[in-house]
Amino acid sequence: MKITAIKVIVASPGRNFVTVKIMTDQGLYGIGDATVNGREMAVVAYLQEHVIPILIGKDAARIEDIWQYLYKGAYWRRGPITMAAISGVDIALWDIKAKAANMPLYQILGGASRDKVMIYQHVGGLTIEQTVEGVIAKREAGHVAIRAQVSIPGLPPIYGTGPSTDQAAGGMVQALPVEEVWSTHKYLPLVPKLFQKLRDAVGWDVHLLHDTHHRLTPIETARLGKDLEPYRLFWLEDPVPAELQESFRLIRQHTTTPIAVGEVFNTIWDCQQLISEQLIDYIRVTSVHAGGVTGLRRIFDFAAIYHVRSACHGPMDVSPVAMGANVHVDRWLPNFGIQEYSGYTEATHEMFPHSWQQEGGFLVTGEAIGHGVDIDEKVAARHPYKAAYLPVARAEDGTMWSW
Ligand code: GCO
Ligand code: MG
């Protein structure tokens, strides 16, 4: 089955998505996601200039060989742009393989280990009271796992808490990056107060999560993790930027609060030390950024032997296509932990017809063949690309911080 053409479709049904469509001489086609939020056009150029020309005529059935050809063959290995391009191609090829087998993707991965996959959604508030109300509402809507974030009093909204941040649907369409303000000193005592109020309000029969978005040092995280122990979080996410992975040893020595890391990782090498030293509990890699289904499978199998569970990244900028691939992997994977699913705009659902569905606090794959997600190119044409940036963060004195 030869690859005859590959299209790259860029569209913005609320935020930008880069979608790969691979056509074959047998009439089957596959869809992949290659979106890197805020740097979309770099992946488009990489695909158009350096990937598509060398794949035409290749056998679409040889997924592993094509993965290695793009990874080893570039000479310049790894990195978010290269790996998103590889991911887009890989997801589309798995879609084709499953369609050729006339099976849903999870079946060719090894079949179902579970019928539905647990998700978590986001709640943010400008005040603790607002966040508590939001969590109660999600709980009433049937969610079993909820991520809770709150703004720092006296400062503008921070990540996950207000309209200028990543949380807003379509809020990424900004001419220049929005600048947020950060204070570790004010944040550290605030978070335990939030979770105390949350436990008082919703009790213990719900998983609560929190994302620190790479802003603390290891010893600050150790303190926060200890202070949060009474509230039994499902996890504390990205407490420290994970470039210096040995620094997580210090966190581990001090707290039993579970740790989740990895949404910005793109290969198994980024995960290797954190997993093999058992410094984390959940690995957050996702199909669109970590090498597609091929990359995820390899990382999650490696994680399984160290008691680390999966938790695929799934915010709004991970498209419904990558969500489809993730959900099929989640359904098969023995060491599945949880799937992030923060929902999409109506226009996004319309542009990507999908067989996966949300059922309360869970996602189901559906039984469509392939990964079950398509792209409606007519709808895509109505939502042209708009240059967009993620916010940036500065400390109160103006120093650049991790956003
Ligand atoms: C999460 C993430 C996202 C990222 C976003 C950047 O946990 O879902 O932190 O919200 O900020 O994907 O593009
Ligand atoms: Mg995160």
Coordinates of C-alpha atoms and ligand atoms in Angstrom, one line a residue:
M1 CA 0.0 0.0 0.0
K2 CA 1.8 3.1 -1.3
I3 CA 1.6 6.6 0.1
T4 CA 0.4 8.7 -2.9
A5 CA 0.0 12.1 -1.3
I6 CA 0.1 13.9 2.1
K7 CA -1.8 17.1 3.0
V8 CA -1.2 19.4 5.8
I9 CA -4.4 21.2 6.9
V10 CA -4.0 24.2 9.2
A11 CA -7.2 25.6 10.8
S12 CA -8.4 27.5 13.8
P13 CA -11.8 26.5 15.1
G14 CA -11.1 28.4 18.3
R15 CA -7.4 27.6 18.4
N16 CA -4.9 26.4 15.8
F17 CA -4.6 22.8 14.8
V18 CA -2.1 21.2 12.3
T19 CA -3.6 18.1 10.8
V20 CA -1.8 15.6 8.6
K21 CA -3.8 13.5 6.0
I22 CA -2.0 10.6 4.3
M23 CA -3.5 9.1 1.2
T24 CA -2.7 5.7 -0.3
D25 CA -3.1 4.0 -3.6
Q26 CA -5.7 1.6 -2.1
G27 CA -8.1 4.5 -1.4
L28 CA -7.5 4.3 2.4
Y29 CA -6.4 7.5 4.1
G30 CA -5.3 8.3 7.7
I31 CA -5.5 11.4 9.9
G32 CA -2.8 12.6 12.3
D33 CA -2.3 15.6 14.6
A34 CA 1.0 17.6 14.5
T35 CA 0.0 20.7 16.5
V36 CA 2.6 22.5 18.6
N37 CA 0.6 25.3 20.4
G38 CA 2.1 28.8 19.6
R39 CA 4.7 27.4 17.1
E40 CA 2.3 25.8 14.6
M41 CA 3.9 27.0 11.4
A42 CA 7.3 25.6 12.2
V43 CA 5.8 22.1 12.1
V44 CA 4.0 22.9 8.9
A45 CA 7.2 24.0 7.2
Y46 CA 9.1 20.9 8.6
L47 CA 6.4 18.6 7.2
Q48 CA 6.1 20.3 3.8
E49 CA 9.8 20.9 3.2
H50 CA 11.4 17.9 4.8
V51 CA 9.0 15.1 5.4
I52 CA 6.3 14.9 2.7
P53 CA 8.8 14.8 -0.2
I54 CA 10.6 11.8 1.2
L55 CA 7.5 9.7 2.1
I56 CA 5.7 9.7 -1.3
G57 CA 5.9 6.2 -2.7
K58 CA 6.8 4.5 0.6
D59 CA 4.8 1.5 1.9
A60 CA 2.2 2.9 4.4
A61 CA 2.1 -0.5 6.2
R62 CA 5.7 -0.1 7.4
I63 CA 5.0 2.2 10.3
E64 CA 8.0 1.3 12.5
D65 CA 10.4 1.7 9.5
I66 CA 8.9 5.1 8.6
W67 CA 9.2 6.2 12.2
Q68 CA 12.9 5.2 12.3
Y69 CA 13.5 6.7 8.9
L70 CA 12.2 10.1 10.0
Y71 CA 13.9 9.9 13.5
K72 CA 17.3 8.5 12.6
G73 CA 17.2 9.8 9.1
A74 CA 17.0 13.4 10.1
Y75 CA 20.4 13.1 11.9
W76 CA 19.1 16.0 14.1
R77 CA 17.2 13.9 16.6
R78 CA 14.3 14.8 19.0
G79 CA 12.9 18.2 19.8
P80 CA 9.3 19.3 19.8
I81 CA 9.0 20.3 16.1
T82 CA 10.6 17.1 14.7
M83 CA 8.7 14.9 17.0
A84 CA 5.3 16.6 16.3
A85 CA 5.9 16.0 12.6
I86 CA 6.8 12.3 13.3
S87 CA 3.8 12.0 15.5
G88 CA 1.4 13.4 12.9
V89 CA 2.7 10.9 10.3
D90 CA 2.6 8.0 12.8
I91 CA -0.9 8.6 14.1
A92 CA -2.1 8.7 10.5
L93 CA -0.3 5.5 9.6
W94 CA -1.8 3.6 12.6
D95 CA -5.2 4.9 11.5
I96 CA -4.6 3.4 8.0
K97 CA -3.3 0.1 9.4
A98 CA -6.4 -0.3 11.7
K99 CA -8.7 0.6 8.8
A100 CA -6.9 -1.9 6.5
A101 CA -7.5 -4.5 9.3
N102 CA -11.1 -3.4 9.5
M103 CA -10.7 -2.9 13.3
P104 CA -10.8 -0.1 15.8
L105 CA -7.2 0.9 16.7
Y106 CA -7.4 -0.5 20.3
Q107 CA -8.0 -4.0 18.8
I108 CA -4.8 -4.1 16.8
L109 CA -2.8 -2.8 19.9
G110 CA -3.9 -5.9 21.8
G111 CA -7.6 -5.4 22.6
A112 CA -9.4 -3.7 25.5
S113 CA -8.1 -3.8 29.1
R114 CA -11.1 -1.7 30.1
D115 CA -14.4 -0.5 28.7
K116 CA -14.0 3.2 29.4
V117 CA -11.2 5.5 30.4
M118 CA -11.3 7.8 33.4
I119 CA -10.7 11.5 32.6
Y120 CA -10.1 14.6 34.5
Q121 CA -11.3 18.1 33.7
H122 CA -10.2 21.6 34.8
V123 CA -11.7 24.0 37.2
G124 CA -10.2 27.4 37.8
G125 CA -11.4 30.4 39.8
L126 CA -10.3 33.9 40.7
T127 CA -11.1 33.0 44.3
I128 CA -11.1 29.9 46.4
E129 CA -14.9 30.2 46.6
Q130 CA -15.2 30.3 42.8
T131 CA -13.0 27.2 42.4
V132 CA -15.0 25.3 45.1
E133 CA -18.3 26.1 43.3
G134 CA -16.8 25.0 40.0
V135 CA -15.6 21.7 41.5
I136 CA -19.0 21.0 43.0
A137 CA -20.6 21.6 39.6
K138 CA -18.2 19.2 37.9
R139 CA -18.9 16.6 40.6
E140 CA -22.6 17.0 40.0
A141 CA -22.0 16.5 36.3
G142 CA -20.6 13.0 37.0
H143 CA -16.8 13.7 37.1
V144 CA -14.7 11.5 39.3
A145 CA -11.4 13.4 38.9
I146 CA -11.1 17.2 38.8
R147 CA -8.1 19.5 38.5
A148 CA -8.4 22.7 40.7
Q149 CA -6.5 25.9 40.2
V150 CA -6.9 29.4 41.8
S151 CA -5.6 32.9 41.2
I152 CA -3.3 34.6 43.6
P153 CA -5.2 37.3 45.5
G154 CA -4.1 40.8 44.4
L155 CA -2.4 39.5 41.2
P156 CA -4.0 39.1 37.7
P157 CA -5.2 35.6 36.8
I158 CA -2.5 33.0 36.5
Y159 CA -2.4 29.8 34.4
G160 CA -5.7 27.9 34.5
T161 CA -7.7 30.5 36.4
G162 CA -9.0 33.2 34.3
P163 CA -9.9 34.6 30.9
S164 CA -6.5 35.9 29.8
T165 CA -4.9 32.5 30.4
D166 CA -4.7 29.1 28.6
Q167 CA -8.1 28.1 30.0
A168 CA -10.2 30.3 27.8
A169 CA -11.6 28.6 24.7
G170 CA -9.9 30.4 21.9
G171 CA -8.1 32.6 24.4
M172 CA -4.8 31.9 22.6
V173 CA -5.5 34.1 19.7
Q174 CA -3.4 37.1 20.7
A175 CA -1.3 39.4 18.6
L176 CA 1.5 39.2 21.2
P177 CA 1.9 36.9 24.2
V178 CA -0.2 38.0 27.3
E179 CA 2.1 38.6 30.3
E180 CA 1.1 37.0 33.6
V181 CA 2.5 37.9 37.0
W182 CA 3.8 35.2 39.4
S183 CA 4.7 35.1 43.1
T184 CA 5.9 31.8 44.7
H185 CA 5.8 33.4 48.1
K186 CA 2.1 34.2 47.8
Y187 CA 1.2 30.9 46.0
L188 CA 2.7 28.4 48.4
P189 CA 0.4 29.0 51.4
L190 CA -2.6 29.5 49.1
V191 CA -2.8 26.0 47.6
P192 CA -3.2 24.0 50.8
K193 CA -6.1 26.4 51.8
L194 CA -7.8 25.7 48.5
F195 CA -7.6 21.9 49.0
Q196 CA -8.7 22.1 52.6
K197 CA -11.9 24.0 51.4
L198 CA -12.3 21.5 48.6
R199 CA -12.2 18.5 50.9
D200 CA -14.6 20.2 53.2
A201 CA -17.0 20.9 50.3
V202 CA -16.8 17.7 48.2
G203 CA -15.5 15.1 50.6
W204 CA -13.0 12.3 49.8
D205 CA -14.8 10.3 47.1
V206 CA -13.4 12.3 44.3
H207 CA -9.8 12.6 42.9
L208 CA -8.4 16.1 43.1
L209 CA -5.4 17.2 41.0
H210 CA -3.3 20.4 40.8
D211 CA -0.9 21.8 38.1
T212 CA 2.0 23.9 39.2
H213 CA 3.1 24.5 35.6
H214 CA 6.9 24.2 36.2
R215 CA 7.2 27.2 38.6
L216 CA 8.8 26.0 41.8
T217 CA 12.2 24.7 42.9
P218 CA 12.6 21.2 44.4
I219 CA 12.6 22.3 48.0
E220 CA 9.6 24.5 47.5
T221 CA 7.8 21.5 46.0
A222 CA 8.9 19.4 48.9
R223 CA 7.2 21.9 51.2
L224 CA 4.1 22.1 49.1
G225 CA 3.8 18.4 48.7
K226 CA 4.0 18.0 52.5
D227 CA 1.5 20.7 53.2
L228 CA -0.9 18.9 50.7
E229 CA -0.5 15.4 52.2
P230 CA -3.6 15.8 54.4
Y231 CA -5.8 16.4 51.4
R232 CA -4.6 13.2 49.5
L233 CA -4.2 14.7 46.0
F234 CA -4.3 12.3 43.0
W235 CA -1.3 14.3 41.9
L236 CA 0.8 17.4 41.9
E237 CA 1.7 18.2 38.3
D238 CA 4.9 19.7 36.8
P239 CA 6.1 21.2 40.1
V240 CA 9.6 21.9 38.8
P241 CA 10.9 22.2 35.2
A242 CA 12.1 18.7 34.4
E243 CA 15.3 19.5 32.7
L244 CA 17.4 18.6 35.8
Q245 CA 15.8 15.3 36.5
E246 CA 18.0 14.4 39.5
S247 CA 16.4 17.3 41.3
F248 CA 13.2 15.2 41.7
R249 CA 15.1 13.0 44.1
L250 CA 14.8 15.7 46.7
I251 CA 11.0 16.0 46.2
R252 CA 10.7 12.3 46.6
Q253 CA 12.6 12.2 49.8
H254 CA 10.2 14.6 51.4
T255 CA 6.7 13.9 50.3
T256 CA 4.2 11.2 49.5
T257 CA 2.1 13.5 47.3
P258 CA 2.1 11.7 43.9
I259 CA 3.9 13.6 41.1
A260 CA 3.0 13.8 37.4
V261 CA 5.4 15.1 34.8
G262 CA 6.0 15.0 31.0
E263 CA 3.5 17.0 28.9
V264 CA 6.5 18.8 27.2
F265 CA 8.5 15.6 26.7
N266 CA 8.9 14.2 23.2
T267 CA 10.9 11.0 23.5
I268 CA 11.5 8.1 25.8
W269 CA 14.9 9.7 26.6
D270 CA 13.2 12.6 28.2
C271 CA 11.4 10.2 30.5
Q272 CA 14.1 7.7 31.2
Q273 CA 15.6 9.0 34.5
L274 CA 12.4 10.1 36.1
I275 CA 10.8 6.7 35.4
S276 CA 13.7 4.4 36.1
E277 CA 14.5 6.1 39.4
Q278 CA 10.8 6.0 40.2
L279 CA 10.8 9.8 40.8
I280 CA 7.3 10.2 39.4
D281 CA 4.0 8.4 39.5
Y282 CA 2.4 9.5 36.3
I283 CA 4.0 10.1 32.9
R284 CA 2.1 12.8 30.9
V285 CA 3.4 12.2 27.3
T286 CA 0.8 12.4 24.6
S287 CA 0.5 11.0 21.0
V288 CA 0.9 14.3 19.2
H289 CA 4.2 15.3 21.0
A290 CA 5.9 12.0 21.9
G291 CA 6.1 10.2 18.6
G292 CA 2.5 9.1 17.9
V293 CA 1.1 5.7 18.9
T294 CA 4.6 4.1 18.3
G295 CA 6.2 6.5 20.8
L296 CA 3.5 6.3 23.4
R297 CA 3.5 2.5 23.4
R298 CA 7.3 2.3 23.9
I299 CA 7.3 4.9 26.8
F300 CA 4.3 3.3 28.6
D301 CA 5.6 -0.2 28.4
F302 CA 8.9 1.1 29.8
A303 CA 7.0 2.9 32.6
A304 CA 5.0 -0.2 33.5
I305 CA 8.0 -2.0 34.9
Y306 CA 8.7 0.9 37.3
H307 CA 5.1 1.2 38.6
V308 CA 4.6 4.5 36.7
R309 CA 1.1 4.9 35.1
S310 CA 0.0 6.8 32.0
A311 CA -1.7 10.2 32.0
C312 CA -1.8 11.5 28.4
H313 CA -1.8 15.2 28.1
G314 CA -5.2 16.3 26.7
P315 CA -5.9 20.1 26.9
M316 CA -7.7 21.9 24.1
D317 CA -4.6 22.3 22.0
V318 CA -4.2 18.5 21.7
S319 CA -6.7 18.0 18.8
P320 CA -9.5 15.5 18.7
V321 CA -7.3 13.4 16.4
A322 CA -4.6 13.0 19.0
M323 CA -7.3 12.5 21.6
G324 CA -8.7 9.7 19.5
A325 CA -5.2 8.0 19.3
N326 CA -4.8 8.5 23.1
V327 CA -8.1 7.0 24.0
H328 CA -7.4 3.9 22.0
V329 CA -4.0 3.5 23.6
D330 CA -5.7 4.2 27.0
R331 CA -8.2 1.5 26.4
W332 CA -5.6 -1.1 25.7
L333 CA -2.8 -0.1 28.1
P334 CA -2.4 -2.3 31.2
N335 CA -0.8 0.6 33.2
F336 CA -3.3 3.2 32.3
G337 CA -3.7 5.9 34.9
I338 CA -6.0 8.7 33.7
Q339 CA -6.6 10.8 30.6
E340 CA -6.8 14.6 30.6
Y341 CA -9.8 15.9 28.6
S342 CA -10.6 19.5 28.9
G343 CA -13.2 19.7 26.1
Y344 CA -13.3 21.6 22.8
T345 CA -15.2 24.4 21.1
E346 CA -18.3 23.4 19.1
A347 CA -16.5 24.4 15.9
T348 CA -13.7 21.9 16.8
H349 CA -16.1 19.1 17.3
E350 CA -17.7 19.9 14.0
M351 CA -14.4 20.1 12.2
F352 CA -13.2 16.7 13.5
P353 CA -16.1 14.2 13.5
H354 CA -15.1 11.5 16.0
S355 CA -16.2 8.1 17.2
W356 CA -14.9 8.6 20.7
Q357 CA -17.4 10.2 23.1
Q358 CA -17.5 11.6 26.6
E359 CA -19.8 9.8 29.1
G360 CA -19.7 11.7 32.3
G361 CA -16.3 11.4 33.9
F362 CA -15.1 8.9 31.2
L363 CA -14.3 8.6 27.5
V364 CA -15.2 5.7 25.3
T365 CA -13.5 4.8 22.0
G366 CA -16.6 3.8 20.0
E367 CA -16.2 1.0 17.5
A368 CA -15.4 2.9 14.3
I369 CA -12.4 1.4 12.4
G370 CA -9.1 3.2 12.7
H371 CA -8.8 5.7 15.5
G372 CA -12.3 6.9 14.5
V373 CA -11.5 10.6 13.9
D374 CA -11.8 12.4 10.6
I375 CA -11.4 16.0 9.4
D376 CA -14.1 17.9 7.6
E377 CA -12.1 20.0 5.2
K378 CA -15.0 22.2 4.3
V379 CA -15.5 23.2 7.9
A380 CA -11.7 23.6 8.2
A381 CA -11.7 26.1 5.3
R382 CA -14.1 28.3 7.2
H383 CA -11.6 28.6 10.1
P384 CA -8.4 30.0 8.8
Y385 CA -5.1 30.0 10.8
K386 CA -4.6 33.0 13.1
A387 CA -1.1 33.7 14.6
A388 CA -1.4 32.9 18.3
Y389 CA 0.9 32.7 21.3
L390 CA 0.9 31.1 24.7
P391 CA 1.1 33.6 27.6
V392 CA 4.4 34.3 29.3
A393 CA 5.0 34.9 33.0
R394 CA 7.1 37.3 35.0
A395 CA 7.8 37.6 38.7
E396 CA 6.4 40.8 40.4
D397 CA 9.7 42.5 39.8
G398 CA 9.6 41.8 36.1
T399 CA 12.0 38.8 36.0
M400 CA 11.0 36.2 33.3
W401 CA 9.6 33.1 34.9
S402 CA 8.4 29.7 33.6
W403 CA 4.8 30.1 32.4
Ligands
GCO1 C1 -2.2 20.9 31.0 C2 -1.2 21.8 30.4 C3 -1.7 22.7 29.3 C4 -0.6 23.5 28.7 C5 -0.9 23.8 27.2 C6 0.2 24.5 26.5 O1 -1.9 20.4 32.0 O2 -3.2 20.6 30.3 O3 -0.4 22.4 31.4 O4 -2.8 23.5 29.8 O5 -0.4 24.7 29.3 O6 -1.1 22.5 26.6 O7 -0.1 24.6 25.1
MG2 MG 0.0 20.7 32.8

